[in-house]
Amino acid sequence: MKVLKFPMAKISIGFIIGISMAHYLKPQLFYIFSALALLVFLLVMFFFISKKRQSLRPLFGIIAVLLSIVSGMVCLGLQNQTIHKNHYLYCIQDKNYKTYLSLTVLEQIKTTTKNQRYIVEVNQINTNNCFGKAILNITKESTPTRWNNGSRLLVMGSIYKNKAPNNPNQFDYKAYLENQQIYAQIFTNKQQLLTTSTEEKNLSYYTSRLRNKIISNLELHHFNKKELNIVLALILGQQQEIDPELVKDYQYAGAIHILSVSGLHVACILSFIAFLLQPIPNHRKGAFIKLIIILLSLWFFGLLAGMAPSVVRSITMFSLMTIGLFMIRAVNFYHTLLVSMFLILLFEPSFLFDIGFQLSYLALFFIVWLQPLLFSIWKPRNTISNYFWNILTVSFAAQLGTFPLSLYYFHQFPGLFFVTNILILPLLSLILAIALLVVIMAAFNWVPYFPMMILEKCILVLNNVISWVASFENFILKDIPFNALLMLSCYLLIISTIVWAKEPKFKKLVYALCCFILFQVVVIYNKYNNETKKEWIVYDLKGSTLISEREHGLVTVYCNNTLLKNDKEKLLLQPYLVGNFCSLKGAQPLRNFYYFKQQKIVVIDSSSTYLSHQKADIVLLSQSPRLNLERLLNQWKPKLILVDGSSYKSYKRRWKATALKEKIPFHDTSEKGFYKL
């Protein structure tokens, strides 16, 4: 691949490897800095030596790549705010009690059914000065307040550290937040919150005020709420208030990327600005003025849209391309892509673990790399066919590039994505142009009825088209098991096949076939692992007991509801079934005895009945049984006391104290998560 010949490609790949190593291995900063100092010394030394001895030049290149790896580790290590002793994590008490906090609003995020939510900077906890980002949850009122970025709040509420998921294969929200340096959540209500007169008036504050002003002006002119939320997502990157059902339709139709400000949106903004700047002459001074205006406009739009990873990626890339064109240099798209990625990760290394960042770069790379090959398959003679064939090939290239990663993260695939793109992309260009015009006018307190009405009707048509495509549920492939090994082997297969298709040679065909065999080996390995694995799991489900037993890829569920109609139970089981390549054998009523791998498990429920002479290896206490646990432990001497989410907290505390007294391990699923044998 020609792209690998760029020096920037090797440096960027090394930098990404370094960030990944720091993320998963978590080495100490002292060792990283020691390695960095050593490699810098070796690089300088071999730079001068390799000038005299050409045979040592490859060694200089190897040291440069190693230095890029260590640099990536340093960047992520320095971003970790918890290495500082005045981070708020060191001020949080384990006990649940009300705390006084001083906060600064950073940005509003998606609301839930119960709470308005903001990312905030913690300035003070009680009398302790501290720093760090957290999520503020404010109970929803009938008329919710919208705070600007930079607003200072005094809050009395409860602050909790993020918790890992309590059940297997669930989305790890804790890890997701920690990648953004968010380690806790604060809960309060409007009555326990006071807005201070002081505000942190930085650039984010003013763009937030402008954004809120635009939203308020559009709301005052009775812009339909459902359509308005789509406009705010398309132009301002505000997805907080979009109806969850509508978001689901966009996902099923394969159009969810439209709701995130990305390259398509930035390209439209760039075209609009270039059109407005046409009167400025193209001599060197005029071109420089155009460059400055374009760069300032793009980055201001980025601030207005919230500087999400996809926005930063697009603006950085288009900025580099614009600078390249101003310098009258041939802009190599691969090189621009790599430089933009490297610059973004240099300042925000945690973006590497953002799903949107990964998907957007993969989609863009495959569009540039694969789309010309697909487009060359058929050359339409008329303009209209050419236009739609171009849309289809671009869509297919992007979907193929993101297909394995999408399956790995979301376990579903929209089969009608090409229909969606053909139908909506022509309409989307018109919507973006009108929406941008309406937003600019709203910023100046002027919202004319005619363009607003056209925009509202266009978005209504867009939503109806999306809902119509999403209604064909048979074409939406859901709950597809796909793990990291399958994802990596699938990418090897796709890339090797494209490399061979671009330049059909026997050697490349052999590589492609080897990758195909590797993919089959991974599939067989997963199947074998699935067939031979046995597990017995107690889930954490508030108010209920849920147990599953897995054997030969089939899962039997034991619960109170024999038909398994409870949505909570389905929500807990489905990620486990998909993540472990299993299928549901059936549901059975709860039993008092289970045998698993020569271990006897006794379940004592609210009836508190058990046979004193039948000893057990594990005792599961469910539905708050009333019993003398100390006497039971003395009689049976079990290896473990297990408590699920169906018992009262006061009972659990008493049982835990008794178990500790008798020196018997105690596992509470509400504290430690699910229990697995």
GROMACS .gro file of N, CA and C in nm, residues 344-397:
model
  162
  344ILE      N    1  -0.460   1.581   1.606
  344ILE     CA    2  -0.572   1.568   1.700
  344ILE      C    3  -0.532   1.482   1.820
  345LEU      N    4  -0.469   1.367   1.792
  345LEU     CA    5  -0.430   1.276   1.901
  345LEU      C    6  -0.316   1.334   1.986
  346LEU      N    7  -0.238   1.421   1.928
  346LEU     CA    8  -0.130   1.485   2.004
  346LEU      C    9  -0.188   1.570   2.118
  347PHE      N   10  -0.300   1.637   2.090
  347PHE     CA   11  -0.363   1.723   2.191
  347PHE      C   12  -0.473   1.651   2.269
  348GLU      N   13  -0.542   1.556   2.203
  348GLU     CA   14  -0.649   1.481   2.269
  348GLU      C   15  -0.631   1.332   2.243
  349PRO      N   16  -0.533   1.268   2.307
  349PRO     CA   17  -0.507   1.126   2.279
  349PRO      C   18  -0.624   1.033   2.311
  350SER      N   19  -0.710   1.074   2.405
  350SER     CA   20  -0.825   0.989   2.440
  350SER      C   21  -0.928   0.981   2.329
  351PHE      N   22  -0.921   1.072   2.229
  351PHE     CA   23  -1.011   1.064   2.114
  351PHE      C   24  -0.997   0.931   2.040
  352LEU      N   25  -0.881   0.868   2.053
  352LEU     CA   26  -0.858   0.741   1.984
  352LEU      C   27  -0.961   0.637   2.024
  353PHE      N   28  -1.014   0.645   2.146
  353PHE     CA   29  -1.108   0.546   2.197
  353PHE      C   30  -1.253   0.591   2.179
  354ASP      N   31  -1.273   0.704   2.109
  354ASP     CA   32  -1.407   0.751   2.080
  354ASP      C   33  -1.458   0.677   1.955
  355ILE      N   34  -1.576   0.617   1.966
  355ILE     CA   35  -1.629   0.535   1.856
  355ILE      C   36  -1.648   0.620   1.731
  356GLY      N   37  -1.700   0.743   1.748
  356GLY     CA   38  -1.721   0.832   1.633
  356GLY      C   39  -1.592   0.865   1.561
  357PHE      N   40  -1.484   0.886   1.638
  357PHE     CA   41  -1.353   0.916   1.580
  357PHE      C   42  -1.304   0.798   1.495
  358GLN      N   43  -1.315   0.679   1.551
  358GLN     CA   44  -1.270   0.559   1.479
  358GLN      C   45  -1.351   0.537   1.351
  359LEU      N   46  -1.484   0.547   1.362
  359LEU     CA   47  -1.570   0.522   1.247
  359LEU      C   48  -1.550   0.626   1.138
  360SER      N   49  -1.536   0.753   1.178
  360SER     CA   50  -1.524   0.860   1.078
  360SER      C   51  -1.393   0.849   1.000
  361TYR      N   52  -1.282   0.818   1.067
  361TYR     CA   53  -1.155   0.803   0.997
  361TYR      C   54  -1.154   0.680   0.906
  362LEU      N   55  -1.211   0.570   0.954
  362LEU     CA   56  -1.218   0.450   0.870
  362LEU      C   57  -1.304   0.474   0.747
  363ALA      N   58  -1.420   0.539   0.767
  363ALA     CA   59  -1.510   0.566   0.655
  363ALA      C   60  -1.441   0.654   0.552
  364LEU      N   61  -1.374   0.758   0.598
  364LEU     CA   62  -1.307   0.852   0.507
  364LEU      C   63  -1.193   0.784   0.432
  365PHE      N   64  -1.115   0.703   0.502
  365PHE     CA   65  -1.004   0.632   0.437
  365PHE      C   66  -1.055   0.539   0.327
  366PHE      N   67  -1.160   0.462   0.358
  366PHE     CA   68  -1.212   0.367   0.259
  366PHE      C   69  -1.280   0.437   0.142
  367ILE      N   70  -1.341   0.553   0.167
  367ILE     CA   71  -1.400   0.630   0.056
  367ILE      C   72  -1.291   0.671  -0.042
  368VAL      N   73  -1.180   0.724   0.010
  368VAL     CA   74  -1.071   0.770  -0.076
  368VAL      C   75  -0.999   0.653  -0.143
  369TRP      N   76  -0.984   0.543  -0.071
  369TRP     CA   77  -0.905   0.430  -0.119
  369TRP      C   78  -0.986   0.337  -0.211
  370LEU      N   79  -1.111   0.308  -0.172
  370LEU     CA   80  -1.189   0.207  -0.242
  370LEU      C   81  -1.286   0.263  -0.345
  371GLN      N   82  -1.342   0.382  -0.319
  371GLN     CA   83  -1.448   0.434  -0.407
  371GLN      C   84  -1.407   0.447  -0.554
  372PRO      N   85  -1.285   0.494  -0.586
  372PRO     CA   86  -1.246   0.500  -0.728
  372PRO      C   87  -1.250   0.363  -0.797
  373LEU      N   88  -1.212   0.259  -0.724
  373LEU     CA   89  -1.216   0.123  -0.780
  373LEU      C   90  -1.360   0.081  -0.808
  374LEU      N   91  -1.451   0.107  -0.713
  374LEU     CA   92  -1.592   0.072  -0.732
  374LEU      C   93  -1.654   0.154  -0.845
  375PHE      N   94  -1.618   0.282  -0.850
  375PHE     CA   95  -1.676   0.372  -0.952
  375PHE      C   96  -1.634   0.330  -1.093
  376SER      N   97  -1.515   0.271  -1.104
  376SER     CA   98  -1.465   0.231  -1.236
  376SER      C   99  -1.534   0.107  -1.291
  377ILE      N  100  -1.612   0.037  -1.208
  377ILE     CA  101  -1.682  -0.084  -1.254
  377ILE      C  102  -1.782  -0.052  -1.364
  378TRP      N  103  -1.850   0.063  -1.349
  378TRP     CA  104  -1.952   0.105  -1.447
  378TRP      C  105  -1.941   0.254  -1.469
  379LYS      N  106  -1.941   0.298  -1.593
  379LYS     CA  107  -1.928   0.440  -1.624
  379LYS      C  108  -2.056   0.488  -1.694
  380PRO      N  109  -2.149   0.544  -1.616
  380PRO     CA  110  -2.276   0.592  -1.675
  380PRO      C  111  -2.252   0.704  -1.775
  381ARG      N  112  -2.340   0.710  -1.874
  381ARG     CA  113  -2.322   0.809  -1.980
  381ARG      C  114  -2.395   0.940  -1.952
  382ASN      N  115  -2.502   0.937  -1.872
  382ASN     CA  116  -2.573   1.062  -1.843
  382ASN      C  117  -2.542   1.110  -1.702
  383THR      N  118  -2.563   1.239  -1.679
  383THR     CA  119  -2.524   1.306  -1.554
  383THR      C  120  -2.599   1.252  -1.434
  384ILE      N  121  -2.728   1.227  -1.450
  384ILE     CA  122  -2.811   1.183  -1.336
  384ILE      C  123  -2.766   1.044  -1.289
  385SER      N  124  -2.747   0.952  -1.384
  385SER     CA  125  -2.700   0.818  -1.347
  385SER      C  126  -2.562   0.825  -1.282
  386ASN      N  127  -2.478   0.911  -1.336
  386ASN     CA  128  -2.344   0.929  -1.281
  386ASN      C  129  -2.350   0.978  -1.137
  387TYR      N  130  -2.442   1.073  -1.110
  387TYR     CA  131  -2.457   1.131  -0.975
  387TYR      C  132  -2.499   1.025  -0.874
  388PHE      N  133  -2.601   0.946  -0.911
  388PHE     CA  134  -2.651   0.846  -0.817
  388PHE      C  135  -2.554   0.727  -0.804
  389TRP      N  136  -2.481   0.693  -0.912
  389TRP     CA  137  -2.380   0.589  -0.904
  389TRP      C  138  -2.266   0.631  -0.811
  390ASN      N  139  -2.232   0.760  -0.815
  390ASN     CA  140  -2.129   0.814  -0.727
  390ASN      C  141  -2.172   0.804  -0.580
  391ILE      N  142  -2.298   0.839  -0.553
  391ILE     CA  143  -2.353   0.829  -0.416
  391ILE      C  144  -2.348   0.684  -0.369
  392LEU      N  145  -2.389   0.593  -0.458
  392LEU     CA  146  -2.395   0.451  -0.421
  392LEU      C  147  -2.256   0.395  -0.391
  393THR      N  148  -2.157   0.428  -0.474
  393THR     CA  149  -2.022   0.376  -0.452
  393THR      C  150  -1.956   0.436  -0.328
  394VAL      N  151  -1.981   0.565  -0.304
  394VAL     CA  152  -1.929   0.629  -0.182
  394VAL      C  153  -1.990   0.563  -0.058
  395SER      N  154  -2.122   0.540  -0.062
  395SER     CA  155  -2.192   0.478   0.052
  395SER      C  156  -2.140   0.336   0.077
  396PHE      N  157  -2.122   0.262  -0.034
  396PHE     CA  158  -2.076   0.123  -0.019
  396PHE      C  159  -1.934   0.118   0.037
  397ALA      N  160  -1.846   0.208  -0.012
  397ALA     CA  161  -1.708   0.212   0.037
  397ALA      C  162  -1.703   0.245   0.186
   0.00000   0.00000   0.00000
